[in-house]
Tab-separated table of C-alpha atoms in Angstrom:
chain	number	residue	atom	x	y	z
A	152	UNK	CA	2.002	36.068	-93.121
A	153	UNK	CA	2.789	36.682	-96.847
A	154	UNK	CA	5.695	34.321	-96.566
A	155	UNK	CA	3.519	31.557	-94.958
A	156	UNK	CA	1.052	31.994	-97.801
A	157	UNK	CA	3.929	31.608	-100.341
A	158	UNK	CA	5.075	28.361	-98.781
A	159	UNK	CA	1.711	26.780	-98.889
A	160	UNK	CA	0.170	28.122	-101.938
A	161	UNK	CA	0.396	24.836	-103.784
A	162	UNK	CA	-1.039	23.100	-100.814
A	163	UNK	CA	-3.830	25.408	-100.451
A	164	UNK	CA	-4.664	25.030	-104.107
A	165	UNK	CA	-4.675	21.219	-103.847
A	166	UNK	CA	-7.073	21.391	-100.896
A	167	UNK	CA	-9.464	23.558	-102.750
A	168	UNK	CA	-9.233	21.870	-106.142
A	169	UNK	CA	-10.198	18.474	-104.671
A	170	UNK	CA	-13.546	19.749	-103.704
A	171	UNK	CA	-14.842	20.059	-107.205
A	172	UNK	CA	-16.444	17.277	-109.123
A	173	UNK	CA	-14.267	14.775	-110.976
A	174	UNK	CA	-15.466	16.106	-114.335
A	175	UNK	CA	-12.859	18.728	-114.272
A	176	UNK	CA	-9.926	16.833	-115.674
A	177	UNK	CA	-7.177	19.424	-115.042
A	178	UNK	CA	-8.152	19.363	-111.402
A	179	UNK	CA	-7.553	15.628	-111.212
A	180	UNK	CA	-4.360	15.893	-113.075
A	181	UNK	CA	-3.087	18.656	-110.860
A	182	UNK	CA	-3.940	16.716	-107.665
A	183	UNK	CA	-2.153	13.698	-109.124
A	184	UNK	CA	0.916	15.878	-109.854
A	185	UNK	CA	0.900	17.457	-106.356
A	186	UNK	CA	0.632	14.057	-104.583
A	187	UNK	CA	3.876	12.873	-106.159
A	188	UNK	CA	5.855	15.766	-104.866
A	189	UNK	CA	8.604	15.104	-102.394
A	190	UNK	CA	10.538	18.315	-103.077
A	191	UNK	CA	9.847	21.423	-105.175
A	192	UNK	CA	11.506	24.554	-105.785
A	193	UNK	CA	10.211	27.505	-107.955
A	194	UNK	CA	10.436	31.210	-108.411
A	195	UNK	CA	7.563	33.620	-107.472
A	196	UNK	CA	6.722	37.167	-108.256
A	197	UNK	CA	3.826	38.618	-106.016
A	198	UNK	CA	1.951	41.793	-106.552
A	199	UNK	CA	0.492	42.712	-103.160
A	200	UNK	CA	-1.757	45.632	-102.840
A	201	UNK	CA	-1.608	47.552	-99.547
A	202	UNK	CA	-4.936	46.901	-97.857
A	203	UNK	CA	-5.145	50.475	-96.580
A	204	UNK	CA	-3.848	52.393	-99.587
A	205	UNK	CA	-3.246	52.409	-103.270
A	206	UNK	CA	0.354	51.323	-103.451
A	207	UNK	CA	1.438	47.824	-104.643
A	208	UNK	CA	4.503	45.995	-103.539
A	209	UNK	CA	6.357	43.760	-106.047
A	210	UNK	CA	7.832	40.822	-104.041
A	211	UNK	CA	10.433	38.439	-105.376
A	212	UNK	CA	10.835	34.971	-103.839
A	213	UNK	CA	12.927	31.891	-104.231
A	214	UNK	CA	11.255	28.868	-102.724
A	215	UNK	CA	12.381	25.364	-101.936
A	216	UNK	CA	10.074	22.888	-100.084
A	217	UNK	CA	10.710	19.413	-98.822
A	218	UNK	CA	7.692	17.407	-97.916
A	219	UNK	CA	7.314	14.291	-95.717
A	220	UNK	CA	5.309	11.207	-96.578
A	221	UNK	CA	2.241	12.722	-94.804
A	222	UNK	CA	2.335	15.847	-97.145
A	223	UNK	CA	3.344	18.191	-94.339
A	224	UNK	CA	5.894	20.860	-94.652
A	225	UNK	CA	8.709	20.146	-92.089
A	226	UNK	CA	11.557	21.722	-94.203
A	227	UNK	CA	11.372	24.741	-96.364
A	228	UNK	CA	13.717	27.699	-97.507
A	229	UNK	CA	12.345	30.959	-98.831
A	230	UNK	CA	14.402	34.068	-99.892
A	231	UNK	CA	12.368	37.335	-100.256
A	232	UNK	CA	13.340	40.587	-101.858
A	233	UNK	CA	11.350	43.865	-102.148
A	234	UNK	CA	13.572	45.956	-104.344
A	235	UNK	CA	11.662	49.289	-104.028
A	236	UNK	CA	12.002	48.979	-100.248
A	237	UNK	CA	15.633	47.728	-100.200
A	238	UNK	CA	14.354	44.748	-98.243
A	239	UNK	CA	15.808	41.179	-98.220
A	240	UNK	CA	15.176	38.224	-95.911
A	241	UNK	CA	15.418	34.540	-95.651
A	242	UNK	CA	12.951	32.182	-93.828
A	243	UNK	CA	13.939	28.602	-93.062
A	244	UNK	CA	11.571	25.899	-91.678
A	245	UNK	CA	13.730	23.116	-90.243
A	246	UNK	CA	13.544	20.843	-87.177
A	247	UNK	CA	10.080	22.137	-86.060
A	248	UNK	CA	11.387	25.700	-85.907
A	249	UNK	CA	11.065	28.753	-88.029
A	250	UNK	CA	14.240	30.814	-88.549
A	251	UNK	CA	13.936	34.388	-89.844
A	252	UNK	CA	17.107	35.993	-91.189
A	253	UNK	CA	17.151	39.763	-91.813
A	254	UNK	CA	19.271	41.929	-93.883
A	255	UNK	CA	20.900	43.553	-90.876
A	256	UNK	CA	22.504	40.233	-89.796
A	257	UNK	CA	20.092	39.291	-87.083
A	258	UNK	CA	17.717	36.426	-86.746
A	259	UNK	CA	14.731	35.150	-84.759
A	260	UNK	CA	13.426	31.709	-83.933
A	261	UNK	CA	10.082	30.413	-83.204
A	262	UNK	CA	8.376	26.939	-83.026
A	263	UNK	CA	6.108	25.666	-85.660
A	264	UNK	CA	3.084	25.647	-83.284
A	265	UNK	CA	2.905	29.478	-83.572
A	266	UNK	CA	2.345	29.270	-87.280
A	267	UNK	CA	-1.298	29.535	-88.228
A	268	UNK	CA	-3.474	30.445	-91.154
A	269	UNK	CA	-6.886	31.337	-89.879
A	270	UNK	CA	-7.793	28.573	-87.517
A	271	UNK	CA	-5.885	25.889	-89.339
A	272	UNK	CA	-2.458	24.726	-88.127
A	273	UNK	CA	-0.743	23.903	-91.406
A	274	UNK	CA	1.735	21.684	-89.645
A	275	UNK	CA	-0.652	19.664	-87.581
A	276	UNK	CA	-1.294	15.976	-88.439
A	277	UNK	CA	-3.743	15.397	-91.238
A	278	UNK	CA	-4.834	19.049	-91.683
A	279	UNK	CA	-4.975	18.895	-95.453
A	280	UNK	CA	-7.093	15.637	-95.365
A	281	UNK	CA	-9.405	17.190	-92.744
A	282	UNK	CA	-9.916	20.469	-94.864
A	283	UNK	CA	-10.745	18.497	-98.031
A	284	UNK	CA	-13.285	16.311	-96.041
A	285	UNK	CA	-14.999	19.567	-94.790
A	286	UNK	CA	-15.229	20.976	-98.252
A	287	UNK	CA	-16.418	17.840	-99.815
A	288	UNK	CA	-19.405	17.825	-97.220
A	289	UNK	CA	-20.370	21.495	-97.157
A	290	UNK	CA	-19.464	23.009	-100.436
A	291	UNK	CA	-18.797	20.649	-103.384
A	292	UNK	CA	-19.577	23.135	-105.977
A	293	UNK	CA	-17.009	25.848	-104.899
A	294	UNK	CA	-14.678	25.444	-107.869
A	295	UNK	CA	-15.731	26.924	-111.283
A	296	UNK	CA	-13.814	26.459	-114.539
A	297	UNK	CA	-13.545	29.802	-116.413
A	298	UNK	CA	-12.397	30.506	-119.960
A	299	UNK	CA	-8.696	30.010	-120.542
A	300	UNK	CA	-6.378	32.783	-119.462
A	301	UNK	CA	-3.135	33.870	-121.253
A	302	UNK	CA	0.104	34.589	-119.339
A	303	UNK	CA	3.252	35.469	-121.433
A	304	UNK	CA	1.594	34.379	-124.662
A	305	UNK	CA	0.710	30.923	-123.315
A	306	UNK	CA	-2.808	29.782	-122.707
A	307	UNK	CA	-3.720	28.084	-119.286
A	308	UNK	CA	-6.722	26.470	-117.684
A	309	UNK	CA	-8.365	28.985	-115.363
A	310	UNK	CA	-10.425	28.388	-112.140
A	311	UNK	CA	-12.315	30.327	-109.729
A	312	UNK	CA	-13.087	29.572	-105.952
A	313	UNK	CA	-15.377	31.468	-103.674
A	314	UNK	CA	-13.607	30.087	-100.676
A	315	UNK	CA	-15.624	32.146	-98.049
A	316	UNK	CA	-18.547	34.226	-98.054
A	317	UNK	CA	-20.485	35.632	-94.995
A	318	UNK	CA	-21.665	38.803	-93.339
A	319	UNK	CA	-19.525	40.261	-90.516
A	320	UNK	CA	-20.624	43.470	-88.750
A	321	UNK	CA	-23.461	43.833	-91.045
A	322	UNK	CA	-21.126	43.913	-94.072
A	323	UNK	CA	-20.296	41.262	-96.634
A	324	UNK	CA	-16.945	39.377	-96.077
A	325	UNK	CA	-15.496	37.119	-98.644
A	326	UNK	CA	-12.316	35.396	-100.042
A	327	UNK	CA	-12.216	34.733	-103.751
A	328	UNK	CA	-9.435	32.917	-105.388
A	329	UNK	CA	-8.432	32.574	-109.048
A	330	UNK	CA	-5.669	30.337	-110.236
A	331	UNK	CA	-4.130	29.234	-113.662
A	332	UNK	CA	-2.980	25.583	-114.338
A	333	UNK	CA	-0.350	24.671	-116.977
A	334	UNK	CA	-1.883	22.519	-119.692
A	335	UNK	CA	1.145	20.451	-119.978
A	336	UNK	CA	2.555	20.063	-116.565
A	337	UNK	CA	-0.613	20.668	-114.630
A	338	UNK	CA	1.178	22.815	-112.159
A	339	UNK	CA	-0.171	26.198	-111.138
A	340	UNK	CA	1.010	29.162	-113.073
A	341	UNK	CA	-0.747	32.034	-111.111
A	342	UNK	CA	-2.574	32.512	-107.936
A	343	UNK	CA	-4.712	35.517	-107.140
A	344	UNK	CA	-6.589	36.081	-103.872
A	345	UNK	CA	-9.136	38.818	-103.448
A	346	UNK	CA	-10.653	39.261	-100.150
A	347	UNK	CA	-12.759	41.887	-98.179
A	348	UNK	CA	-13.642	41.943	-94.511
A	349	UNK	CA	-14.011	44.508	-91.833
A	350	UNK	CA	-12.701	44.963	-88.197
A	351	UNK	CA	-14.730	46.843	-85.561
A	352	UNK	CA	-13.149	48.378	-82.459
A	353	UNK	CA	-14.361	51.302	-80.166
A	354	UNK	CA	-17.047	52.334	-82.732
A	355	UNK	CA	-14.385	52.283	-85.492
A	356	UNK	CA	-14.816	49.926	-88.411
A	357	UNK	CA	-11.845	49.401	-90.702
A	358	UNK	CA	-12.343	47.771	-94.035
A	359	UNK	CA	-9.648	45.097	-94.919
A	360	UNK	CA	-9.267	44.615	-98.552
A	361	UNK	CA	-6.652	42.330	-100.112
A	362	UNK	CA	-5.545	41.777	-103.557
A	363	UNK	CA	-2.486	39.629	-104.143
A	364	UNK	CA	-1.434	38.053	-107.445
A	365	UNK	CA	1.486	35.575	-107.605
A	366	UNK	CA	3.079	34.183	-110.828
A	367	UNK	CA	5.188	30.942	-110.579
A	368	UNK	CA	7.997	29.857	-112.799
A	369	UNK	CA	11.096	27.648	-112.994
A	370	UNK	CA	9.555	24.603	-111.276
A	371	UNK	CA	12.061	21.859	-110.121
A	372	UNK	CA	10.355	18.745	-108.726
A	373	UNK	CA	11.770	15.787	-106.855
A	374	UNK	CA	15.333	16.499	-107.958
A	375	UNK	CA	16.930	18.063	-104.796
A	376	UNK	CA	18.123	16.222	-101.652
A	377	UNK	CA	17.074	17.862	-98.303
A	378	UNK	CA	20.003	20.155	-97.403
A	379	UNK	CA	17.993	21.357	-94.345
A	380	UNK	CA	18.059	18.162	-92.406
A	381	UNK	CA	21.006	19.298	-90.263
A	382	UNK	CA	20.399	23.050	-90.580
A	383	UNK	CA	22.914	25.367	-88.799
A	384	UNK	CA	22.786	29.110	-88.351
A	385	UNK	CA	24.776	30.713	-91.169
A	386	UNK	CA	28.062	32.408	-90.081
A	387	UNK	CA	27.752	36.053	-89.343
A	388	UNK	CA	24.235	36.087	-87.931
A	389	UNK	CA	23.463	36.834	-84.377
A	390	UNK	CA	20.148	36.549	-82.308
A	391	UNK	CA	17.767	39.713	-82.598
A	392	UNK	CA	17.667	41.412	-79.245
A	393	UNK	CA	14.469	43.142	-78.664
A	394	UNK	CA	15.002	46.622	-77.298
A	395	UNK	CA	12.803	48.138	-74.523
A	396	UNK	CA	10.986	51.407	-75.226
A	397	UNK	CA	12.805	54.440	-73.940
A	398	UNK	CA	11.815	54.999	-70.284
A	399	UNK	CA	10.393	58.167	-68.633
A	400	UNK	CA	13.075	60.654	-67.681
A	401	UNK	CA	15.374	59.630	-70.670
A	402	UNK	CA	16.676	62.547	-72.911
A	403	UNK	CA	14.726	62.116	-76.262
A	404	UNK	CA	17.108	61.284	-79.122
A	405	UNK	CA	17.479	64.192	-81.556
A	406	UNK	CA	16.213	63.852	-85.153
A	407	UNK	CA	15.631	65.770	-88.372
A	408	UNK	CA	12.969	64.857	-91.010
A	409	UNK	CA	10.900	66.143	-93.802
A	410	UNK	CA	7.111	66.147	-94.318
A	411	UNK	CA	5.272	65.527	-97.499
A	412	UNK	CA	5.594	69.280	-98.512
A	413	UNK	CA	9.307	68.988	-97.956
A	414	UNK	CA	9.341	71.176	-94.898
A	415	UNK	CA	12.018	70.306	-92.530
A	416	UNK	CA	11.325	69.300	-88.937
A	417	UNK	CA	13.817	69.090	-86.221
A	418	UNK	CA	13.484	67.760	-82.536
A	419	UNK	CA	15.393	70.971	-81.450
A	420	UNK	CA	12.821	73.259	-83.091
A	421	UNK	CA	10.193	72.039	-80.444
A	422	UNK	CA	11.923	73.199	-77.408
A	423	UNK	CA	9.344	74.386	-74.786
A	424	UNK	CA	6.522	72.522	-76.350
A	425	UNK	CA	5.114	69.099	-75.515
A	426	UNK	CA	5.483	66.508	-78.411
A	427	UNK	CA	3.205	63.542	-79.100
A	428	UNK	CA	5.047	61.303	-81.630
A	429	UNK	CA	3.259	58.717	-83.549
A	430	UNK	CA	5.751	56.224	-84.954
A	431	UNK	CA	4.091	53.820	-87.392
A	432	UNK	CA	3.845	52.322	-90.991
A	433	UNK	CA	1.026	52.275	-93.481
A	434	UNK	CA	0.406	48.495	-93.691
A	435	UNK	CA	-0.371	47.893	-90.083
A	436	UNK	CA	-4.016	47.341	-88.891
A	437	UNK	CA	-2.938	49.043	-85.518
A	438	UNK	CA	-1.873	52.051	-87.440
A	439	UNK	CA	-5.079	52.172	-89.364
A	440	UNK	CA	-7.129	52.075	-86.141
A	441	UNK	CA	-4.954	54.722	-84.596
A	442	UNK	CA	-5.328	57.326	-87.319
A	443	UNK	CA	-8.681	58.542	-86.076
A	444	UNK	CA	-7.487	58.699	-82.562
A	445	UNK	CA	-4.601	60.814	-83.453
A	446	UNK	CA	-6.777	63.041	-85.399
A	447	UNK	CA	-8.946	63.481	-82.261
A	448	UNK	CA	-6.016	64.357	-80.078
A	449	UNK	CA	-4.783	66.853	-82.665
A	450	UNK	CA	-8.045	68.742	-82.455
A	451	UNK	CA	-8.273	68.489	-78.807
A	452	UNK	CA	-4.899	69.973	-78.024
A	453	UNK	CA	-4.481	72.364	-81.070
A	454	UNK	CA	-4.748	75.405	-78.888
A	455	UNK	CA	-2.315	74.132	-76.267
A	456	UNK	CA	1.415	73.978	-76.260
A	457	UNK	CA	1.234	70.278	-77.907
A	458	UNK	CA	2.566	69.466	-81.333
A	459	UNK	CA	1.317	66.115	-82.847
A	460	UNK	CA	3.651	64.471	-85.338
A	461	UNK	CA	3.635	61.102	-87.172
A	462	UNK	CA	6.912	59.422	-88.356
A	463	UNK	CA	6.377	56.881	-90.933
A	464	UNK	CA	8.950	54.300	-92.042
A	465	UNK	CA	7.260	54.366	-95.501
A	466	UNK	CA	8.588	56.357	-98.592
A	467	UNK	CA	7.198	59.605	-99.775
A	468	UNK	CA	5.743	57.906	-102.776
A	469	UNK	CA	3.959	55.254	-100.720
A	470	UNK	CA	2.608	57.994	-98.343
A	471	UNK	CA	1.473	60.144	-101.167
A	472	UNK	CA	-0.810	57.274	-102.158
A	473	UNK	CA	-1.838	56.486	-98.616
A	474	UNK	CA	-2.729	60.133	-97.557
A	475	UNK	CA	-4.749	60.483	-100.694
A	476	UNK	CA	-7.329	57.980	-99.331
A	477	UNK	CA	-6.836	58.491	-95.551
A	478	UNK	CA	-7.529	61.694	-93.843
A	479	UNK	CA	-4.664	62.855	-91.604
A	480	UNK	CA	-4.879	66.087	-89.757
A	481	UNK	CA	-1.261	66.301	-88.377
A	482	UNK	CA	2.157	66.511	-90.141
A	483	UNK	CA	3.542	63.239	-91.723
A	484	UNK	CA	7.238	62.714	-91.791
A	485	UNK	CA	8.277	60.242	-94.349
A	486	UNK	CA	11.360	57.766	-94.680
A	487	UNK	CA	11.585	58.062	-90.877
A	488	UNK	CA	12.753	54.354	-90.172
A	489	UNK	CA	16.095	55.569	-88.770
A	490	UNK	CA	14.385	57.892	-86.432
A	491	UNK	CA	12.068	55.191	-85.261
A	492	UNK	CA	15.035	53.006	-84.520
A	493	UNK	CA	16.621	55.698	-82.358
A	494	UNK	CA	13.395	55.359	-80.310
A	495	UNK	CA	13.441	51.520	-80.292
A	496	UNK	CA	10.233	51.530	-82.328
A	497	UNK	CA	10.819	49.355	-85.471
A	498	UNK	CA	7.244	48.378	-86.153
A	499	UNK	CA	3.843	50.064	-85.584
A	500	UNK	CA	2.300	51.786	-83.856
A	501	UNK	CA	4.484	53.437	-81.164
A	502	UNK	CA	3.586	56.507	-79.146
A	503	UNK	CA	5.992	58.846	-77.226
A	504	UNK	CA	5.307	62.040	-75.308
A	505	UNK	CA	8.159	64.376	-75.030
A	506	UNK	CA	8.064	67.024	-72.462
A	507	UNK	CA	8.908	70.753	-72.900
A	508	UNK	CA	12.459	70.089	-71.609
A	509	UNK	CA	13.176	67.351	-74.217
A	510	UNK	CA	12.700	64.345	-71.889
A	511	UNK	CA	10.644	61.193	-72.390
A	512	UNK	CA	7.421	61.657	-70.348
A	513	UNK	CA	5.534	58.592	-71.618
A	514	UNK	CA	5.945	55.710	-74.163
A	515	UNK	CA	3.802	52.717	-75.220
A	516	UNK	CA	3.312	50.386	-77.912
A	517	UNK	CA	0.270	49.278	-79.826
A	518	UNK	CA	-3.357	50.187	-80.280
A	519	UNK	CA	-6.108	49.631	-77.736
A	520	UNK	CA	-9.578	51.122	-77.295
A	521	UNK	CA	-8.271	52.844	-74.295
A	522	UNK	CA	-5.231	54.159	-75.924
A	523	UNK	CA	-6.775	57.708	-76.824
A	524	UNK	CA	-7.969	58.278	-73.155
A	525	UNK	CA	-4.550	57.036	-71.791
A	526	UNK	CA	-2.583	59.405	-74.119
A	527	UNK	CA	-4.864	62.302	-73.303
A	528	UNK	CA	-4.228	61.811	-69.725
A	529	UNK	CA	-0.464	61.599	-70.101
A	530	UNK	CA	-0.338	64.736	-72.227
A	531	UNK	CA	-2.338	66.643	-69.472
A	532	UNK	CA	0.272	65.480	-66.959
A	533	UNK	CA	3.045	66.620	-69.206
A	534	UNK	CA	1.382	69.943	-69.674
A	535	UNK	CA	0.893	70.638	-66.042
A	536	UNK	CA	4.459	69.220	-65.117
A	537	UNK	CA	2.666	66.839	-62.618
A	538	UNK	CA	4.684	63.790	-63.880
């Protein structure tokens, strides 16, 4: 989703900007500039706060976009790097397909029609015009010009947009946007989105807070030929093959890891006990919804021969910040991505039950409102050996 927002940041700004009265001259100038674009490339640095913790990721992107006459995005090329996480990827939009190339030499492909932001298909015919028309009719005063802002010693026009404001589950939900416009080129210099909403499931309400700030530089407009017209998969890449979860009766892979207190944990040390492994990452909504459930299961089985452990792909630094604001009643193993991969659990959340003999008793992916009940039933089976 973050990559998608990157690609259309300028487009979204154009849509929102058009809603204000024509008295704001920088808005008119920016729209005129954007309307001339056939191709654009730029660099972007984004500072994205984790919606469920206090850590902020610094994301570097190199973006190239080729528009068609209807101002759609049929071709784009985005390289993304997150240095702190040793992450690098490339996303290409070409021939009505999206290609995601990962650092491990694998790639995935999906159709444009799967790409959506909210309820708006960015690649559908006339979507930008339709959005502009709606804003004109319903919210003509959405954009406010603020005092100039300074970025790298240079002054820029500065605007605010309350793009959405409502009450969801008896709590305020909103999307606020701030953006700076270059006084000479009338191109955007920065774009900040601040949002808050909540998600309710199984009497569990999760607050979703987003704060993302992007700074743009090194614009190059209408000077590149579309090198993606006959795009081919780069040499050395192979299709990503999704691996199935380990099945019941499979010997559980061995592993060793450390918790937040630097205590060492090993799969061998739990011989004779039943293990519930929670394999996850901190930035996932499913993870956030699962924390309370895992706390409940930890409390329920604390006096039985059951050990509940979490294995996070996140770093110790990230988890120090995360656990400071999220109550977790079970051990947290950090930097566990390699362990997760042994269990074919690359994302979040995954759940494994290991019986006292070291074999897989149960495995499942994802959060549902019934997951706590199901895991409890499967733990009872493992404890009674009636599997």
